[in-house]
CSV table of N, CA, C and O in Angstrom, one decimal:
chain,number,residue,atom,x,y,z
Q,1,MET,N,97.9,76.5,-102.5
Q,1,MET,CA,99.1,75.7,-102.6
Q,1,MET,C,99.2,74.9,-101.2
Q,1,MET,O,99.1,75.5,-100.2
Q,2,SER,N,99.5,73.6,-101.3
Q,2,SER,CA,99.7,72.8,-100.2
Q,2,SER,C,101.1,72.9,-99.6
Q,2,SER,O,102.1,73.0,-100.4
Q,3,LEU,N,101.3,72.9,-98.3
Q,3,LEU,CA,102.6,73.0,-97.7
Q,3,LEU,C,103.2,71.6,-97.6
Q,3,LEU,O,104.4,71.5,-97.3
Q,4,GLU,N,102.4,70.5,-97.8
Q,4,GLU,CA,102.9,69.2,-97.7
Q,4,GLU,C,103.8,68.8,-98.9
Q,4,GLU,O,103.4,69.1,-100.0
Q,5,HIS,N,104.9,68.2,-98.6
Q,5,HIS,CA,105.7,67.6,-99.6
Q,5,HIS,C,105.8,66.1,-99.3
Q,5,HIS,O,106.0,65.7,-98.2
Q,6,GLY,N,105.8,65.3,-100.4
Q,6,GLY,CA,105.8,63.9,-100.3
Q,6,GLY,C,104.5,63.3,-100.4
Q,6,GLY,O,103.5,64.0,-100.1
Q,7,HIS,N,104.4,62.1,-101.0
Q,7,HIS,CA,103.1,61.4,-101.2
Q,7,HIS,C,103.2,60.1,-100.5
Q,7,HIS,O,104.2,59.4,-100.4
Q,8,HIS,N,102.0,59.7,-100.0
Q,8,HIS,CA,101.9,58.4,-99.3
Q,8,HIS,C,100.5,57.7,-99.6
Q,8,HIS,O,99.6,58.4,-100.0
Q,9,SER,N,100.5,56.4,-99.5
Q,9,SER,CA,99.3,55.7,-99.6
Q,9,SER,C,99.3,54.6,-98.5
Q,9,SER,O,100.4,54.1,-98.2
Q,10,ILE,N,98.2,54.3,-98.0
Q,10,ILE,CA,98.1,53.3,-96.9
Q,10,ILE,C,97.0,52.3,-97.2
Q,10,ILE,O,95.8,52.7,-97.5
Q,11,THR,N,97.3,51.0,-97.2
Q,11,THR,CA,96.3,50.0,-97.4
Q,11,THR,C,96.5,48.9,-96.3
Q,11,THR,O,97.6,48.9,-95.6
Q,12,VAL,N,95.5,48.1,-96.0
Q,12,VAL,CA,95.6,47.1,-95.0
Q,12,VAL,C,95.3,45.7,-95.6
Q,12,VAL,O,94.3,45.6,-96.3
Q,13,GLU,N,96.2,44.8,-95.4
Q,13,GLU,CA,96.1,43.4,-95.8
Q,13,GLU,C,96.1,42.5,-94.6
Q,13,GLU,O,97.2,42.4,-94.0
Q,14,ASP,N,95.0,42.0,-94.2
Q,14,ASP,CA,94.8,41.2,-92.9
Q,14,ASP,C,95.3,42.1,-91.8
Q,14,ASP,O,94.7,43.1,-91.5
Q,15,ASN,N,96.4,41.7,-91.1
Q,15,ASN,CA,96.8,42.5,-90.0
Q,15,ASN,C,98.1,43.3,-90.3
Q,15,ASN,O,98.8,43.8,-89.5
Q,16,ILE,N,98.3,43.5,-91.6
Q,16,ILE,CA,99.5,44.2,-92.1
Q,16,ILE,C,99.1,45.5,-92.7
Q,16,ILE,O,98.3,45.6,-93.7
Q,17,ILE,N,99.7,46.6,-92.2
Q,17,ILE,CA,99.4,47.9,-92.7
Q,17,ILE,C,100.6,48.2,-93.7
Q,17,ILE,O,101.7,48.2,-93.4
Q,18,VAL,N,100.2,48.4,-95.0
Q,18,VAL,CA,101.2,48.6,-96.1
Q,18,VAL,C,101.2,50.1,-96.4
Q,18,VAL,O,100.2,50.7,-96.8
Q,19,ILE,N,102.4,50.7,-96.2
Q,19,ILE,CA,102.5,52.1,-96.4
Q,19,ILE,C,103.5,52.3,-97.6
Q,19,ILE,O,104.6,51.8,-97.5
Q,20,GLU,N,103.1,53.1,-98.6
Q,20,GLU,CA,104.0,53.4,-99.7
Q,20,GLU,C,104.4,54.9,-99.7
Q,20,GLU,O,103.4,55.7,-99.6
Q,21,LEU,N,105.6,55.2,-99.8
Q,21,LEU,CA,106.1,56.6,-99.7
Q,21,LEU,C,106.7,56.9,-101.1
Q,21,LEU,O,107.4,56.1,-101.7
Q,22,ALA,N,106.5,58.2,-101.5
Q,22,ALA,CA,107.1,58.6,-102.8
Q,22,ALA,C,107.5,60.1,-102.6
Q,22,ALA,O,106.8,60.9,-102.0
Q,23,GLY,N,108.6,60.5,-103.2
Q,23,GLY,CA,109.0,61.9,-103.2
Q,23,GLY,C,109.8,62.2,-102.0
Q,23,GLY,O,110.4,61.4,-101.3
Q,24,SER,N,109.9,63.5,-101.7
Q,24,SER,CA,110.6,64.1,-100.6
Q,24,SER,C,109.6,64.6,-99.6
Q,24,SER,O,108.7,65.4,-100.0
Q,25,PHE,N,109.8,64.3,-98.3
Q,25,PHE,CA,108.9,64.7,-97.3
Q,25,PHE,C,109.5,65.8,-96.4
Q,25,PHE,O,110.6,65.8,-96.0
Q,26,ASN,N,108.6,66.8,-96.2
Q,26,ASN,CA,108.9,67.9,-95.3
Q,26,ASN,C,108.1,67.6,-94.0
Q,26,ASN,O,107.5,66.6,-93.9
Q,27,GLU,N,108.2,68.5,-93.0
Q,27,GLU,CA,107.5,68.3,-91.8
Q,27,GLU,C,106.0,68.2,-91.9
Q,27,GLU,O,105.3,67.4,-91.2
Q,28,TYR,N,105.4,68.9,-92.9
Q,28,TYR,CA,104.0,68.9,-93.1
Q,28,TYR,C,103.5,67.6,-93.8
Q,28,TYR,O,102.5,67.0,-93.4
Q,29,GLY,N,104.3,67.1,-94.7
Q,29,GLY,CA,104.1,65.8,-95.3
Q,29,GLY,C,104.2,64.7,-94.3
Q,29,GLY,O,103.5,63.7,-94.3
Q,30,ALA,N,105.3,64.8,-93.5
Q,30,ALA,CA,105.5,63.8,-92.5
Q,30,ALA,C,104.3,63.7,-91.4
Q,30,ALA,O,103.9,62.7,-91.0
Q,31,LYS,N,103.8,64.9,-91.1
Q,31,LYS,CA,102.7,65.0,-90.1
Q,31,LYS,C,101.5,64.4,-90.8
Q,31,LYS,O,100.7,63.6,-90.1
Q,32,ALA,N,101.2,64.7,-92.0
Q,32,ALA,CA,100.0,64.1,-92.7
Q,32,ALA,C,100.1,62.6,-92.8
Q,32,ALA,O,99.2,61.9,-92.5
Q,33,LEU,N,101.3,62.1,-93.1
Q,33,LEU,CA,101.6,60.7,-93.1
Q,33,LEU,C,101.4,60.0,-91.8
Q,33,LEU,O,100.6,59.0,-91.7
Q,34,THR,N,102.0,60.5,-90.7
Q,34,THR,CA,101.9,59.9,-89.4
Q,34,THR,C,100.5,60.0,-88.9
Q,34,THR,O,100.0,59.1,-88.2
Q,35,ASP,N,99.8,61.1,-89.1
Q,35,ASP,CA,98.4,61.2,-88.7
Q,35,ASP,C,97.5,60.1,-89.4
Q,35,ASP,O,96.7,59.5,-88.7
Q,36,ASP,N,97.7,59.9,-90.7
Q,36,ASP,CA,97.0,58.8,-91.4
Q,36,ASP,C,97.3,57.4,-90.8
Q,36,ASP,O,96.4,56.6,-90.7
Q,37,ILE,N,98.6,57.2,-90.5
Q,37,ILE,CA,99.0,55.9,-90.0
Q,37,ILE,C,98.3,55.7,-88.6
Q,37,ILE,O,97.8,54.6,-88.3
Q,38,ARG,N,98.4,56.7,-87.7
Q,38,ARG,CA,97.7,56.6,-86.4
Q,38,ARG,C,96.3,56.3,-86.5
Q,38,ARG,O,95.8,55.4,-85.8
Q,39,ARG,N,95.5,57.0,-87.5
Q,39,ARG,CA,94.1,56.6,-87.7
Q,39,ARG,C,93.9,55.2,-88.1
Q,39,ARG,O,93.0,54.5,-87.6
Q,40,THR,N,94.8,54.7,-88.9
Q,40,THR,CA,94.7,53.3,-89.4
Q,40,THR,C,95.0,52.3,-88.2
Q,40,THR,O,94.2,51.4,-88.0
Q,41,ILE,N,96.0,52.6,-87.4
Q,41,ILE,CA,96.3,51.7,-86.3
Q,41,ILE,C,95.1,51.7,-85.3
Q,41,ILE,O,94.8,50.7,-84.7
Q,42,LYS,N,94.5,52.9,-85.0
Q,42,LYS,CA,93.4,53.0,-84.1
Q,42,LYS,C,92.2,52.1,-84.5
Q,42,LYS,O,91.5,51.6,-83.6
Q,43,LYS,N,92.1,51.8,-85.8
Q,43,LYS,CA,91.0,51.0,-86.3
Q,43,LYS,C,91.2,49.5,-85.8
Q,43,LYS,O,90.3,48.7,-85.8
Q,44,PHE,N,92.4,49.1,-85.5
Q,44,PHE,CA,92.7,47.8,-85.0
Q,44,PHE,C,92.2,47.6,-83.6
Q,44,PHE,O,92.2,46.5,-83.1
Q,45,LYS,N,91.9,48.7,-82.9
Q,45,LYS,CA,91.4,48.6,-81.5
Q,45,LYS,C,92.2,47.7,-80.6
Q,45,LYS,O,91.6,46.9,-79.9
Q,46,GLY,N,93.5,47.9,-80.6
Q,46,GLY,CA,94.4,47.2,-79.7
Q,46,GLY,C,94.8,45.8,-80.2
Q,46,GLY,O,95.7,45.2,-79.6
Q,47,ALA,N,94.3,45.3,-81.3
Q,47,ALA,CA,94.7,44.0,-81.9
Q,47,ALA,C,96.1,44.2,-82.5
Q,47,ALA,O,96.5,45.2,-82.9
Q,48,PRO,N,96.9,43.1,-82.4
Q,48,PRO,CA,98.3,43.1,-83.0
Q,48,PRO,C,98.3,43.4,-84.5
Q,48,PRO,O,97.4,42.9,-85.2
Q,49,PHE,N,99.3,44.1,-84.9
Q,49,PHE,CA,99.5,44.4,-86.3
Q,49,PHE,C,100.9,44.5,-86.7
Q,49,PHE,O,101.8,44.5,-85.8
Q,50,CYS,N,101.2,44.5,-88.0
Q,50,CYS,CA,102.5,44.7,-88.5
Q,50,CYS,C,102.5,45.9,-89.5
Q,50,CYS,O,101.4,46.3,-90.0
Q,51,ILE,N,103.7,46.4,-89.8
Q,51,ILE,CA,103.8,47.5,-90.7
Q,51,ILE,C,104.8,47.1,-91.8
Q,51,ILE,O,105.9,46.6,-91.5
Q,52,LEU,N,104.4,47.3,-93.1
Q,52,LEU,CA,105.3,47.1,-94.2
Q,52,LEU,C,105.4,48.5,-94.8
Q,52,LEU,O,104.5,49.1,-95.4
Q,53,LEU,N,106.6,49.0,-94.7
Q,53,LEU,CA,106.9,50.4,-95.2
Q,53,LEU,C,107.7,50.3,-96.5
Q,53,LEU,O,108.9,49.9,-96.5
Q,54,ASN,N,107.1,50.7,-97.6
Q,54,ASN,CA,107.8,50.7,-98.9
Q,54,ASN,C,108.4,52.0,-99.2
Q,54,ASN,O,107.7,53.0,-99.6
Q,55,ASP,N,109.7,52.1,-98.9
Q,55,ASP,CA,110.4,53.4,-99.2
Q,55,ASP,C,111.1,53.4,-100.6
Q,55,ASP,O,112.0,54.2,-100.8
Q,56,PHE,N,110.7,52.5,-101.4
Q,56,PHE,CA,111.4,52.4,-102.7
Q,56,PHE,C,111.4,53.6,-103.6
Q,56,PHE,O,112.3,53.9,-104.3
Q,57,ALA,N,110.3,54.4,-103.5
Q,57,ALA,CA,110.2,55.7,-104.2
Q,57,ALA,C,110.5,56.9,-103.4
Q,57,ALA,O,110.3,58.0,-103.8
Q,58,LEU,N,110.9,56.7,-102.1
Q,58,LEU,CA,111.3,57.8,-101.3
Q,58,LEU,C,112.6,58.4,-101.7
Q,58,LEU,O,113.6,57.8,-101.9
Q,59,GLU,N,112.5,59.8,-101.8
Q,59,GLU,CA,113.7,60.5,-102.2
Q,59,GLU,C,114.5,61.1,-101.0
Q,59,GLU,O,115.7,61.4,-101.1
Q,60,GLY,N,113.7,61.4,-100.0
Q,60,GLY,CA,114.4,62.0,-98.8
Q,60,GLY,C,113.4,62.6,-97.8
Q,60,GLY,O,112.2,62.7,-98.1
Q,61,ILE,N,113.9,63.0,-96.7
Q,61,ILE,CA,113.1,63.6,-95.6
Q,61,ILE,C,113.9,64.8,-95.0
Q,61,ILE,O,115.1,64.6,-94.7
Q,62,THR,N,113.2,65.9,-94.8
Q,62,THR,CA,113.9,67.0,-94.1
Q,62,THR,C,114.2,66.7,-92.7
Q,62,THR,O,113.5,65.8,-92.1
Q,63,PRO,N,115.1,67.4,-92.0
Q,63,PRO,CA,115.3,67.2,-90.6
Q,63,PRO,C,114.1,67.4,-89.8
Q,63,PRO,O,113.8,66.6,-88.8
Q,64,GLU,N,113.2,68.4,-90.1
Q,64,GLU,CA,112.0,68.6,-89.4
Q,64,GLU,C,111.0,67.4,-89.6
Q,64,GLU,O,110.3,67.1,-88.7
Q,65,GLY,N,111.0,66.9,-90.8
Q,65,GLY,CA,110.2,65.7,-91.1
Q,65,GLY,C,110.6,64.5,-90.3
Q,65,GLY,O,109.8,63.8,-89.8
Q,66,TYR,N,112.0,64.3,-90.2
Q,66,TYR,CA,112.5,63.2,-89.3
Q,66,TYR,C,112.0,63.4,-87.9
Q,66,TYR,O,111.7,62.4,-87.2
Q,67,LYS,N,112.0,64.6,-87.4
Q,67,LYS,CA,111.5,64.9,-86.0
Q,67,LYS,C,110.1,64.4,-85.8
Q,67,LYS,O,109.8,63.7,-84.9
Q,68,LYS,N,109.2,64.7,-86.8
Q,68,LYS,CA,107.8,64.3,-86.7
Q,68,LYS,C,107.7,62.8,-86.7
Q,68,LYS,O,106.9,62.2,-86.0
Q,69,ILE,N,108.5,62.2,-87.6
Q,69,ILE,CA,108.5,60.7,-87.7
Q,69,ILE,C,109.0,60.0,-86.4
Q,69,ILE,O,108.5,59.0,-86.0
Q,70,ASP,N,110.0,60.6,-85.8
Q,70,ASP,CA,110.5,60.0,-84.6
Q,70,ASP,C,109.4,60.2,-83.5
Q,70,ASP,O,109.2,59.2,-82.7
Q,71,GLU,N,108.8,61.3,-83.4
Q,71,GLU,CA,107.7,61.5,-82.4
Q,71,GLU,C,106.6,60.4,-82.6
Q,71,GLU,O,106.1,59.9,-81.6
Q,72,TYR,N,106.3,60.2,-83.9
Q,72,TYR,CA,105.3,59.1,-84.2
Q,72,TYR,C,105.8,57.8,-83.7
Q,72,TYR,O,105.0,57.0,-83.2
Q,73,ASN,N,107.1,57.5,-84.0
Q,73,ASN,CA,107.6,56.2,-83.6
Q,73,ASN,C,107.6,56.0,-82.1
Q,73,ASN,O,107.5,54.9,-81.6
Q,74,VAL,N,107.8,57.1,-81.3
Q,74,VAL,CA,107.7,57.0,-79.9
Q,74,VAL,C,106.3,56.5,-79.5
Q,74,VAL,O,106.1,55.6,-78.7
Q,75,TRP,N,105.3,57.1,-80.1
Q,75,TRP,CA,103.9,56.7,-79.9
Q,75,TRP,C,103.7,55.2,-80.4
Q,75,TRP,O,103.1,54.4,-79.7
Q,76,LEU,N,104.3,54.9,-81.5
Q,76,LEU,CA,104.1,53.6,-82.1
Q,76,LEU,C,104.6,52.5,-81.2
Q,76,LEU,O,104.1,51.4,-81.1
Q,77,ASN,N,105.7,52.8,-80.4
Q,77,ASN,CA,106.3,51.8,-79.5
Q,77,ASN,C,105.3,51.5,-78.3
Q,77,ASN,O,105.6,50.6,-77.6
Q,78,THR,N,104.3,52.3,-78.2
Q,78,THR,CA,103.3,52.0,-77.1
Q,78,THR,C,102.1,51.2,-77.7
Q,78,THR,O,101.2,50.9,-76.9
Q,79,GLN,N,102.1,50.9,-79.0
Q,79,GLN,CA,101.0,50.2,-79.6
Q,79,GLN,C,101.3,48.7,-79.7
Q,79,GLN,O,102.5,48.3,-79.4
Q,80,ASN,N,100.4,47.9,-80.1
Q,80,ASN,CA,100.6,46.5,-80.2
Q,80,ASN,C,101.2,46.0,-81.5
Q,80,ASN,O,100.6,45.1,-82.2
Q,81,MET,N,102.3,46.6,-81.9
Q,81,MET,CA,102.9,46.3,-83.2
Q,81,MET,C,103.8,45.1,-83.0
Q,81,MET,O,104.7,45.0,-82.1
Q,82,ILE,N,103.6,44.1,-83.8
Q,82,ILE,CA,104.5,42.9,-83.8
Q,82,ILE,C,105.8,43.1,-84.4
Q,82,ILE,O,106.9,42.8,-83.9
Q,83,ALA,N,105.8,43.7,-85.7
Q,83,ALA,CA,107.0,43.9,-86.4
Q,83,ALA,C,106.8,44.9,-87.5
Q,83,ALA,O,105.7,45.2,-87.9
Q,84,LYS,N,108.0,45.5,-88.0
Q,84,LYS,CA,107.9,46.4,-89.1
Q,84,LYS,C,109.0,46.0,-90.1
Q,84,LYS,O,110.2,45.7,-89.7
Q,85,ALA,N,108.6,46.0,-91.3
Q,85,ALA,CA,109.6,45.7,-92.4
Q,85,ALA,C,109.6,46.9,-93.3
Q,85,ALA,O,108.6,47.6,-93.6
Q,86,THR,N,110.9,47.3,-93.7
Q,86,THR,CA,111.1,48.4,-94.6
Q,86,THR,C,111.7,47.9,-95.9
Q,86,THR,O,112.7,47.2,-95.8
Q,87,VAL,N,111.2,48.3,-97.0
Q,87,VAL,CA,111.7,48.0,-98.3
Q,87,VAL,C,112.4,49.3,-98.8
Q,87,VAL,O,111.8,50.3,-98.9
Q,88,VAL,N,113.8,49.2,-99.0
Q,88,VAL,CA,114.6,50.3,-99.3
Q,88,VAL,C,115.4,50.1,-100.6
Q,88,VAL,O,115.7,48.9,-100.9
Q,89,LYS,N,115.6,51.1,-101.4
Q,89,LYS,CA,116.4,51.1,-102.6
Q,89,LYS,C,117.7,51.7,-102.3
Q,89,LYS,O,118.8,51.3,-102.9
Q,90,ILE,N,117.7,52.8,-101.5
Q,90,ILE,CA,118.9,53.6,-101.3
Q,90,ILE,C,119.4,53.4,-99.8
Q,90,ILE,O,118.7,53.7,-98.9
Q,91,ASP,N,120.6,52.8,-99.7
Q,91,ASP,CA,121.2,52.5,-98.4
Q,91,ASP,C,121.3,53.7,-97.5
Q,91,ASP,O,121.2,53.7,-96.3
Q,92,VAL,N,121.6,54.9,-98.1
Q,92,VAL,CA,121.8,56.1,-97.4
Q,92,VAL,C,120.6,56.5,-96.6
Q,92,VAL,O,120.6,56.9,-95.5
Q,93,LEU,N,119.4,56.3,-97.3
Q,93,LEU,CA,118.1,56.6,-96.6
Q,93,LEU,C,117.9,55.7,-95.4
Q,93,LEU,O,117.5,56.2,-94.3
Q,94,LEU,N,118.3,54.5,-95.5
Q,94,LEU,CA,118.2,53.5,-94.3
Q,94,LEU,C,119.1,54.0,-93.2
Q,94,LEU,O,118.7,54.0,-92.0
Q,95,LYS,N,120.3,54.4,-93.5
Q,95,LYS,CA,121.2,54.9,-92.5
Q,95,LYS,C,120.7,56.2,-91.9
Q,95,LYS,O,120.8,56.4,-90.7
Q,96,MET,N,120.1,57.0,-92.7
Q,96,MET,CA,119.5,58.3,-92.1
Q,96,MET,C,118.4,58.0,-91.2
Q,96,MET,O,118.3,58.5,-90.1
Q,97,GLU,N,117.5,57.0,-91.6
Q,97,GLU,CA,116.4,56.6,-90.7
Q,97,GLU,C,116.9,56.1,-89.4
Q,97,GLU,O,116.4,56.4,-88.3
Q,98,LYS,N,118.0,55.3,-89.4
Q,98,LYS,CA,118.5,54.7,-88.2
Q,98,LYS,C,119.1,55.8,-87.3
Q,98,LYS,O,118.9,55.7,-86.1
Q,99,SER,N,119.7,56.8,-87.9
Q,99,SER,CA,120.3,57.8,-87.0
Q,99,SER,C,119.3,58.9,-86.6
Q,99,SER,O,119.5,59.4,-85.5
Q,100,ARG,N,118.3,59.2,-87.4
Q,100,ARG,CA,117.4,60.3,-87.1
Q,100,ARG,C,116.1,59.8,-86.5
Q,100,ARG,O,115.3,60.7,-86.1
Q,101,ILE,N,115.9,58.5,-86.4
Q,101,ILE,CA,114.7,58.0,-85.7
Q,101,ILE,C,115.1,57.0,-84.6
Q,101,ILE,O,115.0,55.8,-84.8
Q,102,PRO,N,115.6,57.6,-83.5
Q,102,PRO,CA,116.1,56.7,-82.5
Q,102,PRO,C,115.0,55.8,-81.9
Q,102,PRO,O,115.4,54.7,-81.4
Q,103,ALA,N,113.8,56.1,-81.9
Q,103,ALA,CA,112.7,55.3,-81.4
Q,103,ALA,C,112.6,53.9,-82.1
Q,103,ALA,O,112.1,53.0,-81.5
Q,104,ARG,N,113.1,53.8,-83.3
Q,104,ARG,CA,113.1,52.6,-84.0
Q,104,ARG,C,113.9,51.5,-83.3
Q,104,ARG,O,113.7,50.3,-83.5
Q,105,ALA,N,114.9,51.9,-82.5
Q,105,ALA,CA,115.7,50.9,-81.8
Q,105,ALA,C,115.0,49.9,-80.9
Q,105,ALA,O,115.4,48.8,-80.7
Q,106,GLN,N,113.8,50.3,-80.5
Q,106,GLN,CA,113.0,49.4,-79.6
Q,106,GLN,C,112.1,48.5,-80.4
Q,106,GLN,O,111.3,47.7,-79.9
Q,107,GLN,N,112.1,48.6,-81.8
Q,107,GLN,CA,111.2,47.9,-82.6
Q,107,GLN,C,111.8,46.6,-83.2
Q,107,GLN,O,113.0,46.5,-83.4
Q,108,ASN,N,110.9,45.6,-83.5
Q,108,ASN,CA,111.3,44.4,-84.2
Q,108,ASN,C,111.2,44.8,-85.7
Q,108,ASN,O,110.1,44.8,-86.3
Q,109,ILE,N,112.3,45.3,-86.2
Q,109,ILE,CA,112.4,45.9,-87.6
Q,109,ILE,C,113.5,45.3,-88.4
Q,109,ILE,O,114.6,45.0,-87.9
Q,110,LYS,N,113.2,45.1,-89.7
Q,110,LYS,CA,114.2,44.6,-90.6
Q,110,LYS,C,114.0,45.2,-92.0
Q,110,LYS,O,112.9,45.5,-92.4
Q,111,SER,N,115.1,45.4,-92.7
Q,111,SER,CA,115.0,46.0,-94.0
Q,111,SER,C,115.2,45.0,-95.1
Q,111,SER,O,115.9,44.0,-94.9
Q,112,PHE,N,114.6,45.2,-96.2
Q,112,PHE,CA,114.6,44.3,-97.4
Q,112,PHE,C,114.7,45.1,-98.7
Q,112,PHE,O,114.6,46.3,-98.7
Q,113,ARG,N,115.0,44.4,-99.8
Q,113,ARG,CA,115.2,45.0,-101.1
Q,113,ARG,C,113.9,44.8,-101.9
Q,113,ARG,O,113.8,45.4,-103.0
Q,114,ASN,N,113.0,44.0,-101.5
Q,114,ASN,CA,111.7,43.8,-102.3
Q,114,ASN,C,110.6,43.5,-101.4
Q,114,ASN,O,110.7,43.0,-100.2
Q,115,MET,N,109.4,43.7,-101.9
Q,115,MET,CA,108.1,43.6,-101.1
Q,115,MET,C,107.8,42.1,-100.8
Q,115,MET,O,107.4,41.9,-99.6
Q,116,PRO,N,108.0,41.1,-101.7
Q,116,PRO,CA,107.6,39.8,-101.3
Q,116,PRO,C,108.4,39.2,-100.1
Q,116,PRO,O,107.9,38.6,-99.2
Q,117,ASP,N,109.8,39.5,-100.1
Q,117,ASP,CA,110.6,39.1,-98.9
Q,117,ASP,C,110.1,39.7,-97.6
Q,117,ASP,O,110.1,39.1,-96.6
Q,118,ALA,N,109.8,41.0,-97.7
Q,118,ALA,CA,109.4,41.7,-96.5
Q,118,ALA,C,108.0,41.2,-96.0
Q,118,ALA,O,107.9,41.0,-94.8
Q,119,MET,N,107.1,40.9,-96.9
Q,119,MET,CA,105.8,40.4,-96.5
Q,119,MET,C,105.9,39.0,-95.9
Q,119,MET,O,105.3,38.7,-94.9
Q,120,HIS,N,106.8,38.2,-96.5
Q,120,HIS,CA,107.0,36.9,-96.0
Q,120,HIS,C,107.6,36.9,-94.6
Q,120,HIS,O,107.1,36.2,-93.7
Q,121,TRP,N,108.5,37.8,-94.3
Q,121,TRP,CA,109.1,37.9,-93.0
Q,121,TRP,C,108.1,38.4,-92.0
Q,121,TRP,O,108.0,37.9,-90.9
Q,122,LEU,N,107.2,39.3,-92.4
Q,122,LEU,CA,106.2,39.8,-91.5
Q,122,LEU,C,105.2,38.7,-91.1
Q,122,LEU,O,104.8,38.6,-90.0
Q,123,LYS,N,104.8,37.9,-92.1
Q,123,LYS,CA,103.9,36.8,-91.8
Q,123,LYS,C,104.6,35.8,-90.8
Q,123,LYS,O,103.9,35.2,-90.0
Q,124,ILE,N,105.9,35.5,-91.0
Q,124,ILE,CA,106.6,34.7,-90.0
Q,124,ILE,C,106.5,35.3,-88.6
Q,124,ILE,O,106.3,34.6,-87.6
Q,125,GLN,N,106.7,36.6,-88.5
Q,125,GLN,CA,106.7,37.3,-87.2
Q,125,GLN,C,105.3,37.1,-86.6
Q,125,GLN,O,105.2,36.9,-85.4
Q,126,THR,N,104.3,37.3,-87.4
Q,126,THR,CA,102.9,37.1,-86.9
Q,126,THR,C,102.6,35.7,-86.4
Q,126,THR,O,102.1,35.6,-85.3
Q,127,LYS,N,103.1,34.7,-87.1
Q,127,LYS,CA,102.9,33.3,-86.7
Q,127,LYS,C,103.6,33.1,-85.3
Q,127,LYS,O,103.2,32.3,-84.5
Q,128,ARG,N,104.8,33.7,-85.2
Q,128,ARG,CA,105.6,33.5,-83.9
Q,128,ARG,C,104.8,34.0,-82.7
Q,128,ARG,O,104.9,33.4,-81.6
Q,129,THR,N,104.0,35.0,-82.9
Q,129,THR,CA,103.3,35.6,-81.8
Q,129,THR,C,102.0,34.8,-81.5
Q,129,THR,O,101.4,34.9,-80.5
Q,130,ASP,N,101.5,34.1,-82.5
Q,130,ASP,CA,100.3,33.3,-82.4
Q,130,ASP,C,100.5,32.0,-81.5
Q,130,ASP,O,99.6,31.4,-81.1
Q,131,THR,N,101.8,31.6,-81.4
Q,131,THR,CA,102.1,30.4,-80.6
Q,131,THR,C,102.3,30.6,-79.2
Q,131,THR,O,102.5,31.7,-78.7
């Protein structure tokens, strides 16, 4: 039996890391998720990137899971991230993320209700850094 709760998938489109979350995450699921994201970011070898986080199927995160995610975001703030877009369905989850992940405050981050708008915004952010 696995101790991890929550499911994730990670794909890369150009310089955008697309992360999809589903279910409820505990600390073990959050650690597995953040370890996978770190490995993906390291493949960029210092090149700038964006993150598109699809929380549409996310049901929740335990307090211990939020702690792991905040630790990851502290590390993320030392990387060459241009911007992060979050797609959310439930406003309460967005409020929880803002209060439980203080490291987000240093990020160029915006929330959206759909993937196309989020992707469009990230592409604009990428173009701004190219000039």
